[in-house]
Coordinates of N, CA and C and ligand atoms in Angstrom, one line a residue:
M1 N 90.0 109.1 55.8 CA 91.0 109.7 56.7 C 90.3 110.3 58.0
K2 N 91.1 110.3 59.0 CA 90.5 110.8 60.3 C 90.4 112.3 60.2
Y3 N 91.4 113.0 59.7 CA 91.4 114.4 59.6 C 91.7 114.8 58.1
P4 N 90.7 114.9 57.3 CA 90.9 115.2 55.9 C 91.5 116.6 55.7
P5 N 92.4 116.9 54.8 CA 93.0 118.2 54.7 C 92.1 119.1 53.8
S6 N 92.3 120.4 53.9 CA 91.7 121.3 52.9 C 92.9 122.0 52.2
A7 N 92.6 122.9 51.3 CA 93.7 123.6 50.6 C 94.5 124.5 51.5
E8 N 93.9 124.8 52.7 CA 94.6 125.7 53.6 C 95.1 125.1 54.8
R9 N 94.6 123.9 55.2 CA 95.0 123.3 56.4 C 95.3 121.8 56.3
A10 N 96.3 121.3 57.1 CA 96.5 119.8 57.1 C 97.2 119.5 58.4
R11 N 97.1 118.2 58.8 CA 97.8 117.8 60.1 C 99.2 117.3 59.7
L12 N 100.2 117.9 60.4 CA 101.6 117.4 60.2 C 102.1 116.9 61.6
S13 N 103.0 116.0 61.5 CA 103.6 115.5 62.7 C 105.0 116.1 63.0
E14 N 105.7 116.6 62.0 CA 107.0 117.3 62.2 C 107.4 118.1 61.0
V15 N 108.2 119.2 61.3 CA 108.8 120.0 60.3 C 110.2 120.2 60.8
F16 N 111.3 119.8 60.1 CA 112.6 119.9 60.6 C 113.7 119.8 59.5
S17 N 114.9 120.2 59.9 CA 116.0 120.1 59.0 C 116.9 119.0 59.4
S18 N 117.4 118.2 58.5 CA 118.3 117.1 58.8 C 119.0 116.6 57.5
L19 N 119.8 115.6 57.7 CA 120.4 114.9 56.5 C 119.3 113.9 56.0
Q20 N 119.2 113.8 54.7 CA 118.4 112.8 54.1 C 119.1 111.4 54.5
G21 N 118.4 110.5 55.1 CA 119.0 109.3 55.5 C 118.8 108.1 54.6
E22 N 117.9 108.3 53.5 CA 117.6 107.1 52.7 C 117.8 107.4 51.3
G23 N 118.1 106.3 50.5 CA 118.1 106.3 49.1 C 119.2 107.0 48.4
I24 N 119.0 107.4 47.2 CA 120.2 107.9 46.4 C 120.6 109.3 46.7
H25 N 119.8 110.0 47.5 CA 120.2 111.4 47.9 C 120.7 111.4 49.4
A26 N 121.0 110.2 49.9 CA 121.4 110.1 51.3 C 122.6 111.0 51.6
G27 N 122.6 111.7 52.7 CA 123.7 112.6 53.0 C 123.5 114.1 52.7
E28 N 122.5 114.3 51.8 CA 122.2 115.7 51.5 C 121.4 116.4 52.6
R29 N 121.5 117.7 52.7 CA 120.7 118.4 53.7 C 119.3 118.6 53.1
H30 N 118.3 118.1 53.8 CA 116.9 118.3 53.4 C 116.1 118.9 54.5
L31 N 115.0 119.6 54.1 CA 114.0 120.1 55.0 C 112.8 119.2 54.9
F32 N 112.5 118.6 56.1 CA 111.4 117.6 56.0 C 110.1 118.1 56.5
V33 N 109.0 117.8 55.8 CA 107.6 118.1 56.2 C 106.9 116.7 56.3
R34 N 106.6 116.3 57.5 CA 106.0 115.0 57.7 C 104.5 115.1 57.9
F35 N 103.7 114.4 57.1 CA 102.3 114.4 57.2 C 101.9 113.2 58.2
E36 N 100.8 113.4 58.8 CA 100.4 112.5 59.9 C 99.9 111.1 59.5
E37 N 99.0 111.1 58.6 CA 98.2 109.9 58.3 C 98.7 109.1 57.1
C38 N 98.4 107.8 57.2 CA 98.7 106.9 56.0 C 97.5 106.1 55.7
H39 N 97.4 105.5 54.5 CA 96.2 104.8 54.1 C 96.4 103.3 54.2
I40 N 97.7 102.9 54.5 CA 97.9 101.5 54.7 C 98.6 101.3 56.1
H41 N 99.0 100.1 56.5 CA 99.6 99.9 57.8 C 100.6 98.8 57.6
C42 N 101.9 99.2 57.4 CA 103.0 98.2 57.3 C 103.3 97.7 58.7
R43 N 103.6 96.5 58.9 CA 103.7 96.0 60.2 C 105.0 96.5 60.9
Y44 N 105.9 97.0 60.1 CA 107.2 97.5 60.7 C 107.2 99.1 60.9
C45 N 106.0 99.7 60.6 CA 106.0 101.2 60.5 C 106.4 101.8 61.8
D46 N 107.4 102.8 61.8 CA 107.7 103.4 63.0 C 107.3 104.9 63.0
E47 N 106.4 105.2 62.1 CA 105.9 106.6 62.0 C 104.4 106.7 62.4
L48 N 103.6 105.7 62.2 CA 102.2 105.8 62.5 C 102.0 106.0 64.0
G49 N 101.0 106.8 64.4 CA 100.8 107.0 65.8 C 101.5 108.2 66.4
K50 N 102.5 108.8 65.6 CA 103.1 110.0 66.0 C 102.1 111.1 66.0
P51 N 101.8 111.8 67.1 CA 100.7 112.8 67.1 C 101.0 114.0 66.2
G52 N 100.0 114.4 65.5 CA 100.2 115.5 64.6 C 99.5 116.7 65.1
E53 N 99.7 117.9 64.5 CA 98.9 119.0 64.8 C 98.5 119.8 63.5
E54 N 97.4 120.5 63.5 CA 96.9 121.1 62.3 C 97.8 122.4 62.0
R55 N 98.2 122.5 60.7 CA 99.0 123.7 60.3 C 98.3 124.4 59.2
N56 N 98.4 125.7 59.2 CA 97.9 126.5 58.2 C 99.0 126.7 57.1
L57 N 98.6 126.7 55.8 CA 99.5 126.8 54.7 C 100.5 128.0 54.8
D58 N 100.0 129.1 55.1 CA 100.8 130.3 55.2 C 101.8 130.2 56.3
A59 N 101.3 129.7 57.5 CA 102.2 129.5 58.6 C 103.3 128.5 58.3
L60 N 103.0 127.5 57.6 CA 104.0 126.5 57.3 C 105.0 127.1 56.3
L61 N 104.5 127.8 55.4 CA 105.5 128.4 54.4 C 106.4 129.4 55.2
A62 N 105.9 130.1 56.2 CA 106.8 131.0 57.0 C 107.8 130.2 57.8
E63 N 107.4 129.0 58.3 CA 108.3 128.2 59.1 C 109.4 127.6 58.2
I64 N 109.0 127.2 57.0 CA 110.0 126.7 56.0 C 111.0 127.8 55.6
A65 N 110.5 129.0 55.4 CA 111.4 130.1 55.1 C 112.4 130.3 56.2
E66 N 111.9 130.3 57.4 CA 112.7 130.5 58.6 C 113.8 129.4 58.7
L67 N 113.4 128.2 58.6 CA 114.3 127.0 58.6 C 115.4 127.1 57.5
E68 N 114.9 127.5 56.4 CA 115.8 127.7 55.2 C 116.9 128.7 55.5
K69 N 116.4 129.8 56.1 CA 117.3 130.9 56.5 C 118.3 130.4 57.6
R70 N 117.8 129.7 58.6 CA 118.6 129.4 59.7 C 119.5 128.2 59.5
E71 N 119.0 127.2 58.8 CA 119.7 125.9 58.7 C 120.0 125.5 57.2
G72 N 119.6 126.3 56.3 CA 119.8 126.0 54.9 C 121.2 126.4 54.4
P73 N 121.5 126.3 53.1 CA 120.5 125.9 52.1 C 120.2 124.4 52.1
H74 N 119.0 124.1 51.8 CA 118.6 122.7 51.7 C 118.5 122.3 50.2
R75 N 118.9 121.1 49.9 CA 118.8 120.7 48.5 C 117.4 120.5 48.1
F76 N 116.6 119.9 49.0 CA 115.2 119.7 48.7 C 114.3 119.9 49.9
V77 N 113.0 120.2 49.7 CA 112.0 120.1 50.7 C 111.4 118.7 50.5
S78 N 111.6 117.8 51.5 CA 111.1 116.4 51.4 C 109.8 116.2 52.1
F79 N 108.8 115.8 51.3 CA 107.5 115.5 51.9 C 107.4 114.0 52.2
T80 N 107.1 113.8 53.5 CA 107.2 112.4 53.9 C 106.0 112.1 54.8
G81 N 106.0 110.9 55.4 CA 104.8 110.7 56.3 C 105.0 109.5 57.1
G82 N 103.8 108.8 57.3 CA 102.5 109.0 56.6 C 102.7 108.9 55.1
E83 N 101.6 109.3 54.4 CA 101.6 109.3 52.9 C 101.2 110.7 52.4
P84 N 102.2 111.4 51.9 CA 101.9 112.8 51.5 C 100.8 112.9 50.5
L85 N 100.7 111.9 49.6 CA 99.7 112.1 48.5 C 98.3 112.0 49.0
L86 N 98.1 111.5 50.2 CA 96.7 111.6 50.8 C 96.3 113.0 51.0
Y87 N 97.3 113.9 51.1 CA 97.1 115.3 51.4 C 97.1 116.2 50.1
L88 N 96.7 115.6 49.0 CA 96.8 116.3 47.7 C 96.3 117.7 47.7
K89 N 95.1 117.9 48.3 CA 94.5 119.3 48.3 C 95.5 120.3 48.9
F90 N 96.2 119.9 49.9 CA 97.1 120.8 50.6 C 98.5 120.8 50.0
L91 N 98.9 119.6 49.5 CA 100.3 119.4 49.0 C 100.5 120.2 47.7
K92 N 99.5 120.2 46.8 CA 99.6 120.9 45.5 C 99.9 122.3 45.7
P93 N 99.1 123.1 46.4 CA 99.4 124.5 46.6 C 100.7 124.7 47.3
L94 N 101.0 123.8 48.2 CA 102.3 124.0 49.0 C 103.5 123.8 48.0
M95 N 103.4 122.8 47.2 CA 104.5 122.6 46.2 C 104.6 123.8 45.2
Q96 N 103.4 124.3 44.8 CA 103.5 125.4 43.9 C 104.1 126.6 44.5
R97 N 103.8 126.9 45.7 CA 104.3 128.1 46.4 C 105.8 127.9 46.6
L98 N 106.3 126.7 47.0 CA 107.7 126.5 47.2 C 108.5 126.6 45.8
R99 N 107.9 126.1 44.8 CA 108.5 126.3 43.5 C 108.7 127.8 43.1
E100 N 107.7 128.6 43.4 CA 107.7 130.0 43.1 C 108.9 130.7 43.9
R101 N 109.2 130.0 45.1 CA 110.4 130.6 45.9 C 111.7 130.0 45.5
G102 N 111.7 129.1 44.5 CA 113.0 128.6 44.0 C 113.4 127.3 44.7
M103 N 112.5 126.7 45.5 CA 112.9 125.5 46.3 C 112.5 124.3 45.4
K104 N 113.1 123.1 45.8 CA 112.8 121.9 45.0 C 112.0 120.9 45.9
N105 N 111.1 120.2 45.2 CA 110.2 119.3 45.9 C 110.6 117.9 45.7
Y106 N 110.7 117.2 46.9 CA 111.1 115.8 46.9 C 110.0 115.0 47.6
L107 N 109.4 114.1 46.8 CA 108.2 113.3 47.3 C 108.7 111.9 47.8
E108 N 108.4 111.6 49.1 CA 108.7 110.3 49.6 C 107.3 109.6 49.7
T109 N 107.1 108.5 49.0 CA 105.8 108.0 48.9 C 105.8 106.4 48.9
D110 N 104.6 105.9 49.2 CA 104.5 104.4 49.2 C 104.2 103.9 47.8
G111 N 104.1 104.8 46.8 CA 104.1 104.4 45.4 C 102.7 103.7 45.0
I112 N 101.7 104.1 45.6 CA 100.4 103.4 45.4 C 99.3 104.4 44.8
L113 N 99.3 105.6 45.3 CA 98.2 106.5 44.9 C 98.5 107.3 43.6
W114 N 98.4 106.5 42.5 CA 98.9 107.1 41.2 C 98.0 108.2 40.7
P115 N 96.6 108.2 40.9 CA 95.8 109.3 40.4 C 96.2 110.6 41.1
A116 N 96.6 110.6 42.4 CA 97.1 111.8 43.1 C 98.5 112.2 42.5
L117 N 99.3 111.3 42.2 CA 100.6 111.6 41.7 C 100.5 112.4 40.3
E118 N 99.5 111.9 39.5 CA 99.2 112.6 38.2 C 99.0 114.1 38.4
Q119 N 98.4 114.5 39.5 CA 98.0 115.9 39.8 C 99.2 116.7 40.2
V120 N 100.3 116.1 40.7 CA 101.5 116.9 41.1 C 102.8 116.6 40.4
I121 N 102.7 115.7 39.5 CA 104.0 115.2 38.9 C 104.8 116.3 38.4
D122 N 104.2 117.3 37.8 CA 105.0 118.4 37.2 C 105.7 119.3 38.3
L123 N 105.2 119.2 39.5 CA 105.8 119.9 40.6 C 106.8 119.2 41.4
C124 N 107.0 117.9 41.1 CA 108.0 117.1 41.8 C 109.4 117.2 41.1
D125 N 110.4 117.4 41.9 CA 111.8 117.4 41.3 C 112.4 116.0 41.5
C126 N 112.0 115.3 42.5 CA 112.5 113.9 42.7 C 111.5 113.1 43.4
I127 N 111.4 111.8 43.1 CA 110.4 111.0 43.7 C 111.1 109.7 44.3
S128 N 111.0 109.5 45.6 CA 111.4 108.3 46.2 C 110.2 107.4 46.4
M129 N 110.1 106.4 45.5 CA 108.9 105.6 45.4 C 109.2 104.2 46.1
D130 N 108.4 103.9 47.1 CA 108.5 102.5 47.7 C 107.8 101.5 46.8
M131 N 108.3 100.3 46.8 CA 107.5 99.1 46.4 C 107.3 98.3 47.6
K132 N 106.1 97.9 47.8 CA 105.7 97.3 49.1 C 105.4 95.8 48.9
P133 N 106.4 94.9 49.2 CA 106.1 93.5 49.1 C 105.2 93.1 50.3
S134 N 104.1 92.4 50.0 CA 103.2 92.0 51.0 C 103.8 91.1 52.1
S135 N 104.8 90.3 51.6 CA 105.4 89.4 52.5 C 106.2 90.1 53.6
V136 N 106.6 91.4 53.4 CA 107.3 92.2 54.4 C 106.3 93.1 55.1
T137 N 105.4 93.7 54.4 CA 104.5 94.7 55.0 C 103.3 94.1 55.8
G138 N 102.9 92.8 55.4 CA 101.7 92.3 56.0 C 100.4 92.9 55.4
E139 N 100.6 93.8 54.4 CA 99.5 94.4 53.7 C 99.1 93.6 52.4
K140 N 98.1 94.1 51.7 CA 97.8 93.5 50.4 C 98.9 93.7 49.4
N141 N 98.7 93.0 48.2 CA 99.7 93.2 47.1 C 99.3 94.4 46.3
F142 N 100.3 95.3 46.0 CA 100.0 96.5 45.3 C 100.7 96.6 43.9
E143 N 101.0 95.4 43.4 CA 101.8 95.3 42.1 C 101.2 96.2 41.0
A144 N 99.8 96.1 40.8 CA 99.2 96.8 39.7 C 99.3 98.3 40.0
E145 N 99.1 98.8 41.2 CA 99.2 100.2 41.6 C 100.6 100.7 41.4
H146 N 101.6 99.9 41.8 CA 103.0 100.3 41.6 C 103.4 100.5 40.2
E147 N 102.8 99.6 39.3 CA 103.1 99.7 37.9 C 102.6 101.1 37.3
K148 N 101.3 101.4 37.6 CA 100.8 102.6 37.1 C 101.5 103.8 37.7
F149 N 101.9 103.7 39.0 CA 102.6 104.8 39.6 C 103.9 105.1 39.0
L150 N 104.7 104.0 38.7 CA 106.0 104.2 38.1 C 105.9 104.7 36.7
Q151 N 104.9 104.3 36.0 CA 104.7 104.9 34.6 C 104.6 106.4 34.6
I152 N 104.0 107.0 35.7 CA 103.9 108.4 35.8 C 105.2 109.0 36.4
A153 N 105.7 108.4 37.5 CA 106.8 108.9 38.2 C 108.1 109.0 37.3
R154 N 108.2 108.1 36.4 CA 109.5 108.1 35.6 C 109.7 109.4 34.7
R155 N 108.6 110.2 34.7 CA 108.8 111.5 33.9 C 109.7 112.4 34.7
R156 N 109.9 112.2 36.0 CA 110.8 113.0 36.8 C 112.0 112.1 37.3
E157 N 113.0 112.8 38.0 CA 114.0 111.9 38.6 C 113.3 111.0 39.7
T158 N 113.5 109.7 39.6 CA 112.8 108.8 40.4 C 113.7 107.6 40.8
Y159 N 113.6 107.1 42.0 CA 114.2 105.8 42.2 C 113.2 104.9 43.0
V160 N 113.3 103.6 42.9 CA 112.4 102.7 43.6 C 113.2 102.1 44.8
K161 N 112.5 102.1 45.9 CA 113.1 101.6 47.2 C 112.3 100.4 47.7
F162 N 113.0 99.4 48.0 CA 112.4 98.2 48.7 C 112.9 98.2 50.1
V163 N 112.0 98.2 51.1 CA 112.4 98.0 52.5 C 112.3 96.4 52.7
L164 N 113.4 95.8 53.0 CA 113.4 94.3 53.0 C 113.9 93.7 54.3
S165 N 113.1 92.8 54.8 CA 113.4 92.0 56.0 C 113.6 90.5 55.6
K166 N 113.9 89.7 56.6 CA 114.1 88.3 56.2 C 112.8 87.6 55.9
D167 N 111.6 88.3 56.0 CA 110.3 87.7 55.7 C 110.1 87.8 54.2
I168 N 111.0 88.4 53.4 CA 110.7 88.6 52.0 C 110.5 87.3 51.3
D169 N 109.5 87.2 50.5 CA 109.2 86.1 49.6 C 109.9 86.4 48.3
I170 N 110.9 85.5 48.0 CA 111.8 85.8 46.8 C 111.0 85.9 45.5
P171 N 110.1 85.0 45.2 CA 109.3 85.1 43.9 C 108.5 86.4 43.9
E172 N 108.0 86.9 45.0 CA 107.3 88.2 45.1 C 108.3 89.3 44.7
F173 N 109.5 89.3 45.4 CA 110.5 90.3 45.1 C 110.8 90.3 43.6
E174 N 111.0 89.1 43.0 CA 111.3 89.1 41.6 C 110.2 89.6 40.7
R175 N 109.0 89.4 41.1 CA 107.8 89.9 40.3 C 107.8 91.5 40.4
L176 N 108.1 92.0 41.6 CA 108.1 93.5 41.7 C 109.3 94.1 40.9
V177 N 110.4 93.4 40.9 CA 111.6 93.9 40.1 C 111.2 93.9 38.6
A178 N 110.4 92.9 38.3 CA 110.0 92.7 36.9 C 109.1 93.9 36.5
V179 N 108.3 94.5 37.4 CA 107.5 95.7 37.2 C 108.4 96.8 36.8
V180 N 109.6 97.0 37.5 CA 110.5 98.0 37.2 C 111.1 97.8 35.8
K181 N 111.5 96.5 35.5 CA 112.1 96.2 34.3 C 111.2 96.6 33.1
R182 N 109.9 96.2 33.2 CA 109.0 96.5 32.0 C 108.5 98.0 32.0
T183 N 108.6 98.7 33.1 CA 108.0 100.0 33.2 C 109.1 101.1 33.1
A184 N 110.2 101.0 33.8 CA 111.2 102.0 33.9 C 112.5 101.4 34.2
P185 N 113.1 100.6 33.3 CA 114.3 99.9 33.6 C 115.5 100.8 33.9
E186 N 115.4 102.1 33.6 CA 116.5 103.0 33.8 C 116.6 103.5 35.2
V187 N 115.5 103.3 36.0 CA 115.6 103.9 37.4 C 116.4 103.1 38.3
P188 N 117.1 103.7 39.3 CA 117.8 103.0 40.3 C 116.9 102.3 41.2
V189 N 117.3 101.1 41.7 CA 116.6 100.3 42.6 C 117.4 100.2 43.9
V190 N 116.8 100.6 45.0 CA 117.5 100.7 46.3 C 117.0 99.6 47.2
L191 N 117.8 98.8 47.8 CA 117.4 97.8 48.8 C 117.9 98.3 50.2
Q192 N 116.9 98.4 51.0 CA 117.1 99.0 52.4 C 116.8 97.9 53.4
P193 N 117.8 97.6 54.2 CA 117.6 96.5 55.2 C 116.8 96.9 56.4
L194 N 115.9 96.0 56.8 CA 115.0 96.2 57.9 C 115.1 94.9 58.8
S195 N 115.5 95.1 60.1 CA 115.5 94.0 61.0 C 114.7 94.4 62.2
S196 N 114.0 93.4 62.7 CA 113.2 93.6 63.9 C 114.0 93.6 65.2
E197 N 115.2 93.0 65.1 CA 116.0 92.9 66.4 C 117.0 94.0 66.5
R198 N 117.5 94.6 65.4 CA 118.5 95.7 65.5 C 118.4 96.5 64.2
E199 N 119.3 97.5 64.1 CA 119.2 98.3 62.9 C 119.6 97.4 61.7
G200 N 119.0 97.5 60.6 CA 119.1 96.5 59.5 C 120.5 96.1 59.1
H201 N 121.4 97.1 58.9 CA 122.7 96.8 58.4 C 123.6 96.1 59.5
E202 N 123.1 96.0 60.7 CA 123.9 95.3 61.8 C 123.6 93.8 61.8
D203 N 122.6 93.4 61.0 CA 122.1 92.0 60.9 C 122.9 91.3 59.8
D204 N 123.9 90.5 60.1 CA 124.7 89.9 59.1 C 123.9 89.0 58.1
Q205 N 123.0 88.2 58.7 CA 122.2 87.3 57.9 C 121.4 88.1 56.9
L206 N 120.8 89.1 57.3 CA 120.0 90.0 56.5 C 120.8 90.6 55.4
M207 N 122.0 91.1 55.7 CA 122.8 91.7 54.7 C 123.3 90.7 53.7
K208 N 123.5 89.5 54.1 CA 123.9 88.4 53.1 C 122.7 88.2 52.2
L209 N 121.5 88.1 52.8 CA 120.3 88.0 52.0 C 120.1 89.1 51.0
L210 N 120.4 90.3 51.4 CA 120.3 91.5 50.5 C 121.3 91.4 49.3
G211 N 122.5 90.8 49.6 CA 123.4 90.6 48.6 C 122.9 89.6 47.5
E212 N 122.2 88.6 48.0 CA 121.6 87.6 47.1 C 120.5 88.2 46.3
L213 N 119.7 89.1 46.9 CA 118.6 89.7 46.2 C 119.1 90.7 45.2
Q214 N 120.2 91.4 45.6 CA 120.8 92.3 44.6 C 121.3 91.6 43.3
T215 N 121.9 90.4 43.5 CA 122.3 89.6 42.4 C 121.1 89.2 41.5
L216 N 120.0 88.8 42.2 CA 118.8 88.4 41.4 C 118.2 89.6 40.7
A217 N 118.2 90.8 41.4 CA 117.6 92.0 40.7 C 118.5 92.4 39.5
L218 N 119.8 92.2 39.7 CA 120.7 92.7 38.6 C 120.5 91.8 37.3
Q219 N 119.8 90.7 37.4 CA 119.5 90.0 36.2 C 118.4 90.6 35.4
Q220 N 117.7 91.6 36.1 CA 116.5 92.3 35.4 C 116.8 93.7 35.1
V221 N 117.4 94.4 36.0 CA 117.7 95.9 35.9 C 119.2 96.1 36.2
Q222 N 119.7 97.3 35.7 CA 121.1 97.4 35.8 C 121.6 98.2 37.0
D223 N 120.8 99.0 37.7 CA 121.3 99.8 38.8 C 120.6 99.4 40.1
V224 N 121.2 98.6 40.9 CA 120.6 98.0 42.1 C 121.6 98.3 43.3
R225 N 121.2 99.1 44.2 CA 122.2 99.5 45.3 C 121.6 99.1 46.7
I226 N 122.5 98.6 47.6 CA 122.1 98.3 48.9 C 122.5 99.6 49.8
I227 N 121.5 100.2 50.3 CA 121.8 101.5 51.1 C 121.0 101.4 52.4
P228 N 121.8 101.2 53.5 CA 121.1 101.3 54.9 C 120.7 102.7 55.2
R229 N 120.0 102.9 56.3 CA 119.5 104.2 56.7 C 120.6 105.0 57.4
L230 N 121.1 106.0 56.8 CA 122.2 106.8 57.2 C 121.9 107.5 58.6
H231 N 120.7 108.0 58.7 CA 120.4 108.7 60.0 C 120.4 107.8 61.2
R232 N 120.1 106.5 61.0 CA 120.2 105.6 62.1 C 121.7 105.3 62.4
I233 N 122.5 105.2 61.4 CA 124.0 104.9 61.7 C 124.6 106.1 62.4
L234 N 124.2 107.3 62.0 CA 124.7 108.5 62.6 C 124.0 108.9 63.9
K235 N 122.9 108.2 64.2 CA 122.0 108.5 65.4 C 121.6 109.9 65.4
I236 N 121.1 110.4 64.2 CA 120.5 111.7 64.2 C 119.0 111.6 63.8
R237 N 118.3 112.6 63.9 CA 116.8 112.6 63.6 C 116.5 112.2 62.2
Ligands
SF4_301 S1 103.6 103.3 53.9 FE1 105.1 104.2 55.2 S2 104.0 105.5 56.7 FE2 102.5 104.1 55.7 S3 102.3 102.4 57.1 FE3 103.9 101.9 55.6 S4 105.9 102.5 56.5 FE4 104.2 103.5 57.6

């Protein structure tokens, strides 16, 4: 990492209140804490390169308390990024302190860093776990890591999210759904459209493809939902 965290300090790119725009909790009011860095580089990423600034744990907790008072109640504090689990040293005490205040922790993650998840799993109230097909991300294949991650994540409320473009390799998609089938067949699977030309749900061809992928996935697992990004439809942060 360029700026490794300590238990007291980490670099964040934003702290704000909004509607959750993705996944099975879309539409709820969440308080977002966005970490700056990631350990991979998806070719479609719209978060990397957002400049961050160093925050002290106590100052962040005060800011969260203020936002909760002004714009809450929030259903969850959502840790997002970047990759929050890269910030384990800082994330763990942060989650502990929020728990002590009665808040709920929601982890948005790329679903790869399973040893770090093991350290905070009991502090997570919900996990939004990505599965990253290399045909879409341009990254390496993380099938083995995703399987180990999901074995741990399923102890809490969890869903699996696929961000899918027309680049998806269908056999690769089926192999990743098979990971869900053999590891945690009860968890919901969310298909989120991604288009390079426009917002994903506005791309008719892509939405048709997602319908076909949903049919394929339903042959292996029982809860498969197509959910576009609500915050982009509503044009909010
Ligand atoms: S895992 Fe998320 S933050 Fe990291 S590069 Fe991919 S899209 Fe960006």
